[in-house]
Coordinates of C-alpha atoms in Angstrom, one line a residue:
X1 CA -32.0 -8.1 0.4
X2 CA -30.7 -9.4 3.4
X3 CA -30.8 -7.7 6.4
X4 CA -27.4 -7.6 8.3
X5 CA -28.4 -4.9 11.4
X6 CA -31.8 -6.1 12.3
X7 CA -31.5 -5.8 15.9
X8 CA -34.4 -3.5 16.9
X9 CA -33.0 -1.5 19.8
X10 CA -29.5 -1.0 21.5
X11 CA -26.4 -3.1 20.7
X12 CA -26.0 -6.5 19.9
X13 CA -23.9 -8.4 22.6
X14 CA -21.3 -10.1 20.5
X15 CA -19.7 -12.2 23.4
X16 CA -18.4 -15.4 21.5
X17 CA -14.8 -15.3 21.7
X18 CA -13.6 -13.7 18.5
X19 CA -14.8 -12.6 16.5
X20 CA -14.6 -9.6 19.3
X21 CA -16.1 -6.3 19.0
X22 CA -14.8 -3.4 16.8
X23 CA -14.2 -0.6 19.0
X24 CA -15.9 2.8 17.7
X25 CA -12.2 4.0 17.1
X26 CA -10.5 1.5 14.9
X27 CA -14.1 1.7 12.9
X28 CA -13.4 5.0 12.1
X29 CA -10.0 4.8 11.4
X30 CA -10.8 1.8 8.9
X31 CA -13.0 4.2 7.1
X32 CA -10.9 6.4 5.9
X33 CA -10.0 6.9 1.9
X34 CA -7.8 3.8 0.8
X35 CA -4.5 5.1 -0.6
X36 CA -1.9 3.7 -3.2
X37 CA 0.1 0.6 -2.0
X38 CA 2.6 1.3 -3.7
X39 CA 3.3 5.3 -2.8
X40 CA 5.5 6.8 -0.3
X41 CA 2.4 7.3 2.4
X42 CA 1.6 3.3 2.5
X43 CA 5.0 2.5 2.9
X44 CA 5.5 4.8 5.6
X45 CA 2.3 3.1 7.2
X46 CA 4.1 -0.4 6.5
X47 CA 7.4 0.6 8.3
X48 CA 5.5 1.7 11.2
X49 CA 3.3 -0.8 11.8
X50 CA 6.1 -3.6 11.4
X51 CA 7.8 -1.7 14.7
X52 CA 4.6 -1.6 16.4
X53 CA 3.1 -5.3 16.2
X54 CA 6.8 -6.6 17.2
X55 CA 6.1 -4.9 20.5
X56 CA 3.1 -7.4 20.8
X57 CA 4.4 -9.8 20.2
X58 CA 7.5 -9.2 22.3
X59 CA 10.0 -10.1 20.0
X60 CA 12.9 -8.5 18.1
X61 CA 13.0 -10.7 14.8
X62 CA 10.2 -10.4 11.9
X63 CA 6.6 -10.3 11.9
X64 CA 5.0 -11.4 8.4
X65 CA 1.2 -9.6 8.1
X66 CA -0.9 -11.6 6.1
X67 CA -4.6 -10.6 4.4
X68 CA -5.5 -13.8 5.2
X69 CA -7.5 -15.2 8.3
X70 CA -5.6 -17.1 11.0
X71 CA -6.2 -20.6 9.0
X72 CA -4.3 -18.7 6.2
X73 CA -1.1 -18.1 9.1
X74 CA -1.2 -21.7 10.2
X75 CA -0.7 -22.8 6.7
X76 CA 1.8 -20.3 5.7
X77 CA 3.7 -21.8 9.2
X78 CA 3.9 -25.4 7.9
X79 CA 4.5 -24.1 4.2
X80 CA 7.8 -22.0 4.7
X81 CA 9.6 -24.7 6.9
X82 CA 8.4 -28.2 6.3
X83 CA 9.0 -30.6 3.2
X84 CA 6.8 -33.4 2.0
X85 CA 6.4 -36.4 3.9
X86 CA 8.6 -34.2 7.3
X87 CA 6.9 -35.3 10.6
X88 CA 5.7 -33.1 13.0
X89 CA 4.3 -33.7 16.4
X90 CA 1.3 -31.8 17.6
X91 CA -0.7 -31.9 20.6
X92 CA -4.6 -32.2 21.1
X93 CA -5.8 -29.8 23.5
X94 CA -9.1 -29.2 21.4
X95 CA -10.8 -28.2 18.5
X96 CA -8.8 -26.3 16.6
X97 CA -5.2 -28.4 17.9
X98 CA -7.6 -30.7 16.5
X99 CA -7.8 -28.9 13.0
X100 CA -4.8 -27.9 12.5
X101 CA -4.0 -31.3 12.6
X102 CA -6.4 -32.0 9.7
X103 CA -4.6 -28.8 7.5
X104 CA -1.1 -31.0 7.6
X105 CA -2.6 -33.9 6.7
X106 CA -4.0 -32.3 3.4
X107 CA -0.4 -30.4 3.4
X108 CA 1.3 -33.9 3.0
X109 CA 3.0 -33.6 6.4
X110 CA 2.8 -36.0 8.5
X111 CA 1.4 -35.5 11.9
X112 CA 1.4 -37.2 15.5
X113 CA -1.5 -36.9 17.7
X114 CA -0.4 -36.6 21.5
X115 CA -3.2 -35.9 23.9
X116 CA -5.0 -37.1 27.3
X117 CA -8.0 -39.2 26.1
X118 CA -11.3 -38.7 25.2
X119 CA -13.6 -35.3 26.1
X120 CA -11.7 -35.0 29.6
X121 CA -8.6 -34.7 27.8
X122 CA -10.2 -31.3 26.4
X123 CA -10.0 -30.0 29.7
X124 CA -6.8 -29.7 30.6
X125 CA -3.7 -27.7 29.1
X126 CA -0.4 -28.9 27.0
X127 CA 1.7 -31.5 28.9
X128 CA 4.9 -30.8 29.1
X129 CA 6.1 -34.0 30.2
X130 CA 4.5 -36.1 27.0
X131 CA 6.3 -33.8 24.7
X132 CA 9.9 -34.6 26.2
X133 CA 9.1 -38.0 26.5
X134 CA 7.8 -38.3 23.3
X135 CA 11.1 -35.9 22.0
X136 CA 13.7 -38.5 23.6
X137 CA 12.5 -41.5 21.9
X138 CA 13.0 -39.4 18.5
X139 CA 16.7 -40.3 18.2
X140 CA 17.5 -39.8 14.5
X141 CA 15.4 -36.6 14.6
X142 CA 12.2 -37.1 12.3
X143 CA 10.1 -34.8 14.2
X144 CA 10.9 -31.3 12.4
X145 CA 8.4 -29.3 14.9
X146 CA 6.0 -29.4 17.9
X147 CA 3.2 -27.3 17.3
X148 CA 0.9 -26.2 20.3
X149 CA -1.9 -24.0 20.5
X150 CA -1.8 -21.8 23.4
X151 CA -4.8 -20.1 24.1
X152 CA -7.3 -23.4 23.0
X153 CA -10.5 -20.7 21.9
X154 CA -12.6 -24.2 22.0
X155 CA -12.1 -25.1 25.7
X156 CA -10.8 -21.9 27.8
X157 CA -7.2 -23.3 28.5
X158 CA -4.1 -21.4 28.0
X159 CA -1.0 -23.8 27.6
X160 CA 2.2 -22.9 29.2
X161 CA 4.9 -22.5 26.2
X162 CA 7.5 -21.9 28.1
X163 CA 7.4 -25.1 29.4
X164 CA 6.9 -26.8 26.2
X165 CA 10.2 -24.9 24.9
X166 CA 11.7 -26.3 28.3
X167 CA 10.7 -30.1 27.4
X168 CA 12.0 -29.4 23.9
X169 CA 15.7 -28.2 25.0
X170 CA 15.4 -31.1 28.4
X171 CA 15.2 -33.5 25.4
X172 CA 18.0 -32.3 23.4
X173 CA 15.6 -32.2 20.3
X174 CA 16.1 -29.5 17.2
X175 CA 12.8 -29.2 16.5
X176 CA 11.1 -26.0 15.5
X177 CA 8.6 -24.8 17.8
X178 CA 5.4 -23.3 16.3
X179 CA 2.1 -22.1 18.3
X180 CA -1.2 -20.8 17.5
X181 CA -1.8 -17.8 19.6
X182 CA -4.8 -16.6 17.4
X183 CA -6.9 -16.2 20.0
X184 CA -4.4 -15.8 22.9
X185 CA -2.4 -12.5 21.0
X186 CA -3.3 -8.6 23.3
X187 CA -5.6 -10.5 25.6
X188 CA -3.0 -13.4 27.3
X189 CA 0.9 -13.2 28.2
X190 CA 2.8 -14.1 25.2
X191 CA 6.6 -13.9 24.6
X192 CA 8.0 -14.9 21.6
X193 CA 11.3 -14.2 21.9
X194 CA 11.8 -15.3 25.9
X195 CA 9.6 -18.6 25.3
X196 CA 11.6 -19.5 22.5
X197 CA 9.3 -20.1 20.1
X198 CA 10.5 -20.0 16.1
X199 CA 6.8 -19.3 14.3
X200 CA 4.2 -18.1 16.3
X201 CA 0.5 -17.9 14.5
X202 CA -1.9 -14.7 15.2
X203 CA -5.4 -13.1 13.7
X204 CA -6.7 -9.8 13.9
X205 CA -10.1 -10.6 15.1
X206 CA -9.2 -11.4 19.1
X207 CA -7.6 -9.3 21.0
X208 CA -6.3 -7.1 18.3
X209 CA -10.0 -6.1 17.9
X210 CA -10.1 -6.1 14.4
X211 CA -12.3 -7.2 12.0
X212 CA -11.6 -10.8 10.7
X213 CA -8.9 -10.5 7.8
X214 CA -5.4 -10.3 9.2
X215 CA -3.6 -13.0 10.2
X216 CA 0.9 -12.9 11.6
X217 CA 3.6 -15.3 11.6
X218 CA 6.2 -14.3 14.1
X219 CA 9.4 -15.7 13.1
X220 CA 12.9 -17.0 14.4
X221 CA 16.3 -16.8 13.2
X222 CA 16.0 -20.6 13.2
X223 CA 12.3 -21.0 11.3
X224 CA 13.8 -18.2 9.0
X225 CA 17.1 -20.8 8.2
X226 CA 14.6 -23.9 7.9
X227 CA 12.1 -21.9 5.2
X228 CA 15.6 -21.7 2.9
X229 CA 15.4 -25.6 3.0
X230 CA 11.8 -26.1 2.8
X231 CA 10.1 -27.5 0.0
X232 CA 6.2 -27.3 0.6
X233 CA 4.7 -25.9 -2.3
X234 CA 4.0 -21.4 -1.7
X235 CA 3.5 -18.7 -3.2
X236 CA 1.3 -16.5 -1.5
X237 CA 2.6 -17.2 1.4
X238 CA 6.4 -17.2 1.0
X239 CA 8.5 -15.7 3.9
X240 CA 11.1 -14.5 1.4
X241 CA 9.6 -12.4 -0.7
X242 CA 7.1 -10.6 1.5
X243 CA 10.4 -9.8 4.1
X244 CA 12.4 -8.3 1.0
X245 CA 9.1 -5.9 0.2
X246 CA 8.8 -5.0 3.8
X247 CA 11.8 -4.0 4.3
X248 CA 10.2 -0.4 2.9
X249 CA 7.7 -1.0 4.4
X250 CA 5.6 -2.8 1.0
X251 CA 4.1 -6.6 0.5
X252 CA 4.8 -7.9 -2.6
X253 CA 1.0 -8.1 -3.6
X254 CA -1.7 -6.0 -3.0
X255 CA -2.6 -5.7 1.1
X256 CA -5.4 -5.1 3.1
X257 CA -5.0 -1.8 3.5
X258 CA -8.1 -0.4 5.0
X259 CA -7.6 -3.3 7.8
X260 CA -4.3 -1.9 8.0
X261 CA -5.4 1.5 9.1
X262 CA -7.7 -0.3 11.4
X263 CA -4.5 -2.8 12.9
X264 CA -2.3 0.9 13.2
X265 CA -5.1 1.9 15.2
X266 CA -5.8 -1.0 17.5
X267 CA -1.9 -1.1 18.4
X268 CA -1.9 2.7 19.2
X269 CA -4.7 1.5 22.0
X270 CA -2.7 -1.1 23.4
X271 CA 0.5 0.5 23.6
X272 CA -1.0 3.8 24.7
X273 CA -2.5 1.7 27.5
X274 CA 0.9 -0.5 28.3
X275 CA 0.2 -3.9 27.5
X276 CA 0.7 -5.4 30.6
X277 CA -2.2 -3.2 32.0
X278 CA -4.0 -5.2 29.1
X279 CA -3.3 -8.5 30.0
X280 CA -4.1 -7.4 34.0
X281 CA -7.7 -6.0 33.0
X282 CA -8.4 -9.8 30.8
X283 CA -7.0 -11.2 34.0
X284 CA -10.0 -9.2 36.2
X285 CA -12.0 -9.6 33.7
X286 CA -12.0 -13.7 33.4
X287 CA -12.2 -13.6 37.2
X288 CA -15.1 -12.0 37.8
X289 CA -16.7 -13.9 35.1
X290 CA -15.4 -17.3 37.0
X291 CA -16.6 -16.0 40.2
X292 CA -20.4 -15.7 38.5
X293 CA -20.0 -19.4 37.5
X294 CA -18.8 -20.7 40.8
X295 CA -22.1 -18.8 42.2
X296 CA -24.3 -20.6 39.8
X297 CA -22.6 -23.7 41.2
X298 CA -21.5 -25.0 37.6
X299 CA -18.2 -26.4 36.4
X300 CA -15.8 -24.2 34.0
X301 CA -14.8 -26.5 30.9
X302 CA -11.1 -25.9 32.3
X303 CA -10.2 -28.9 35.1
X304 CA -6.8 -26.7 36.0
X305 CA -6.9 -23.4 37.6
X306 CA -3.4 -22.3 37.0
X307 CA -4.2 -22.9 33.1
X308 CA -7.4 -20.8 33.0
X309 CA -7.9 -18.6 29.9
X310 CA -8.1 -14.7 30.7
X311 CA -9.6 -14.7 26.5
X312 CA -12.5 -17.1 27.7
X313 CA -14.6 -19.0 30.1
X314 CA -16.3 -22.2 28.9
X315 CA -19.6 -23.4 31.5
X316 CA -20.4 -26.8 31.3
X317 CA -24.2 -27.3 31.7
X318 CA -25.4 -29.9 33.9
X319 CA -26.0 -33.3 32.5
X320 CA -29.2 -33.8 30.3
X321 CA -28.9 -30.4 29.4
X322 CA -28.4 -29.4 25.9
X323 CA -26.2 -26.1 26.2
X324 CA -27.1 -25.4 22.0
X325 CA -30.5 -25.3 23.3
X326 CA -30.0 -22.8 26.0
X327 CA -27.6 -20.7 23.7
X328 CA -30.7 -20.2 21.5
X329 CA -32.9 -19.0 24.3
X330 CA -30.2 -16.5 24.9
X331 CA -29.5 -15.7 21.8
X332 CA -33.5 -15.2 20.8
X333 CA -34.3 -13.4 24.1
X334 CA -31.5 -11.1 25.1
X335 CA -29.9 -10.7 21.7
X336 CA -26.6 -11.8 23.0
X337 CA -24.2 -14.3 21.4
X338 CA -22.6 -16.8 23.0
X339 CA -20.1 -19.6 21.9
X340 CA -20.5 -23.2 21.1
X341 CA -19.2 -26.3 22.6
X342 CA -17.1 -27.6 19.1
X343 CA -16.2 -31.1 18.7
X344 CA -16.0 -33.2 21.8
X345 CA -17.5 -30.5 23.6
X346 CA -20.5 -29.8 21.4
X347 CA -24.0 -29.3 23.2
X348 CA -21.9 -29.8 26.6
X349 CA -20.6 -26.3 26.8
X350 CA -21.0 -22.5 26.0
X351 CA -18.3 -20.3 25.9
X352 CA -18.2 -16.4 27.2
X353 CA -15.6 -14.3 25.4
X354 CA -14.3 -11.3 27.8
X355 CA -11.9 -9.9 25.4
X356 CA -11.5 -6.7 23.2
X357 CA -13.3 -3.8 23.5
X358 CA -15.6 -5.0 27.0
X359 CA -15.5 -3.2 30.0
X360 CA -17.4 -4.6 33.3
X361 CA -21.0 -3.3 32.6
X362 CA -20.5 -5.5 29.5
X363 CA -19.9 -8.5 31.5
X364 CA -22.4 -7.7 34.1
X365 CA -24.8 -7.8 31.6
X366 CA -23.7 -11.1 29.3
X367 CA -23.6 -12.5 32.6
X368 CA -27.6 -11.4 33.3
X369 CA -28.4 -12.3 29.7
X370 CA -26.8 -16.0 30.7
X371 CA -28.6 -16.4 33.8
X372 CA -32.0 -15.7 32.8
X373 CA -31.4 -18.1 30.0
X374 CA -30.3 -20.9 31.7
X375 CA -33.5 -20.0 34.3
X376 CA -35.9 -20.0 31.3
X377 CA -34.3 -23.4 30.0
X378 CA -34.7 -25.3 33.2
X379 CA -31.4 -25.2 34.4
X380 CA -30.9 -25.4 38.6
X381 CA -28.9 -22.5 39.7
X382 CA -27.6 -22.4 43.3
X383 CA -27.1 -18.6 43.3
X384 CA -26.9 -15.5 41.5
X385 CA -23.4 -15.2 39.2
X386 CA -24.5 -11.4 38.4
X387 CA -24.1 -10.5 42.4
X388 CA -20.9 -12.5 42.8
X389 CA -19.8 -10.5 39.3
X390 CA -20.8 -7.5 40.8
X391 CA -19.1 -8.5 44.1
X392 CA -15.4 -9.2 42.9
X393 CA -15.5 -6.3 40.6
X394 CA -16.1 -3.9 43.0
X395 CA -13.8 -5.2 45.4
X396 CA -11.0 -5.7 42.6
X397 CA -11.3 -2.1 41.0
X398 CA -9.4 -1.6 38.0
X399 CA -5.5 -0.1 37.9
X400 CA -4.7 0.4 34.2
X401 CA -3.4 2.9 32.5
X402 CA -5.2 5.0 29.8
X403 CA -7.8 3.9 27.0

């Protein structure tokens, strides 16, 4: 049989960037008995939980809750507002930009591929400036939507929507605006509403600190008109039909309902804490970790500061270095778990998630686990990232609310 929980002493350090760490708490609460989905107690859960991830999202309109992961939400984005053949324009910022891109292709839509060039182009956030430019040339309109990924889990970057939803209204252009926050959502500033954005695209196992299972759109008033005249084959993921059941708080099939105790629970911790406390300790936290990398005198996979991600920190290893290989070492030694370089970046970079259910002795001691292993692997460090760590968190103490 095989052997899920073979680590022989203490925790394993699960510091990839999603899946995150299940806190203690929303375990517990995921454990409890599963009840009727269609009785009066589930659909008081439904009604409640519909209030509460709105606040997350910071919008007003509709949240759909799929049991799906966030592959299923992309999907159910393009299916509920595009027609065969519709253009969109999306723009490459990374690996999963990248596959996205893929999914409309096998969806029959037709998608164009902006982007800076090459591996470099990996390393730096959404530009603005080639959407509107790209937007104005579009004079009859074929473009339907933009989709962007704002926190980019592959690379460490964290686009600026609001901008996008600037270059999009500068151009004079109706189309939809859709991003993938699934890594991004409870861990980076995200406003759905205020940015503008018509479907935004979420999963439960990032900042949410669930479990992998659970996946959002976040819809407009606007993304809700275009799903009406939409012809992309659904079913299962159909706007209509699941925002008639939820209006009592049901889903028109069966729900993941113990994930659903565990999603009740995990927004009780956020909003209990205030969320902007949230966002502020991913902020400390990605600093801290970026101070550690500065100290070992390597470069962050992000070229542009003011687009750093507070979900991640990707370290580029120098060249000749094969950062799978040193991810092993870790991995083997120090039971800890880092991310791969994907794509372009593969065997270039790692990436350290400091998201979820962490607190600073967590990091203090990924960051240990990561220099011994790049020591053992051969790797020149020009100082110690665990002192600088220790440094900037002591000198940057934590002001949040409660946990």
């Amino acid at each position: 049989m095989l052997n899920l929980d073979f680590h022989p002493s203490g925790r394993h350090f699960l510091q990839i960037p999603g899946p995150s760490p299940v806190p203690d708490r929303i375990l517990r609460a995921m454990s409890l008995p599963t009840i009727d989905h269609r009785g009066p107690e589930f659909g008081a859960l439904g009604l409640e939980l519909l209030s509460k991830i709105q606040k997350i999202f910071k919008t007003e309109n509709p949240v759909i809750i799929y049991p799906a992961s966030g592959t299923g939400a992309w999907e159910a984005a393009l299916a509920n507002t595009m027609s065969p053949g519709d253009r969109v324009l999306m723009f490459e910022t990374g690996h999963f930009a990248t596959l996205w891109h893929k999914m409309a292709l096998r969806l029959d839509v037709q998608p164009e591929f902006l982007g800076l060039p090459g591996y470099e182009g990996w390393r730096h956030g959404v530009q603005a400036d080639m959407i509107e430019a790209r937007l104005k040339e579009d004079t009859g309109h074929e473009l339907k939507a933009v989709c962007v990924v704002h926190n980019e889990t592959s690379t460490g970057v964290t686009s600026d929507i609001a901008a996008v939803r600037k270059a999009i209204d500068a151009a004079g252009h109706p189309a939809l605006l859709i991003v993938d926050t699934i890594s991004g959502l409870a861990s980076a500033d995200y406003r759905h509403d205020e940015w503008g954005v018509d479907v935004t695209v979420s999963g439960s196992q990032k900042g949410l600190m669930l479990p992998p299972g659970i996946s959002f759109n976040a819809l407009s008033p606007k993304a809700i008109e275009a799903s009406q005249q939409a012809k992309l084959p659904k079913s299962f993921w159909a706007w209509d039909e699941i925002l008639e059941a939820n209006k009592n708080g049901f889903w028109p099939y069966t729900p993941s309902t113990n994930l659903l105790y565990g999603l009740n629970e995990a927004l009780d911790m956020l909003l209990d804490e205030g969320i902007e406390n949230v966002l502020a300790r991913h902020q400390r936290w990605a600093a801290g970790v970026r101070s550690a990398v500065e100290a070992w005198g390597l470069e962050i996979q992000c070229l542009d500061p003011s687009v750093y991600s507070p979900v991640l920190t990707g370290v580029v290893m120098p060249e000749g270095v094969d950062a799978d290989a040193v991810r092993k070492i870790i991995y083997e030694r120090f039971d800890l778990s880092l991310g791969m370089g994907l794509g372009k970046a593969k065997g270039k970079m790692f990436r350290i998630g400091h998201l979820g259910d962490c607190n600073d002795l967590t990091l203090i001691a990924t960051l240990g686990g990561c220099e011994a292993g790049m020591k053992l692997s051969g790797v020149n460090l020009k100082g110690s990232g665990v002192t600088a760590a220790l440094d900037y968190f002591a000198a940057n103490p934590l002001n949040a609310g409660k946990r």
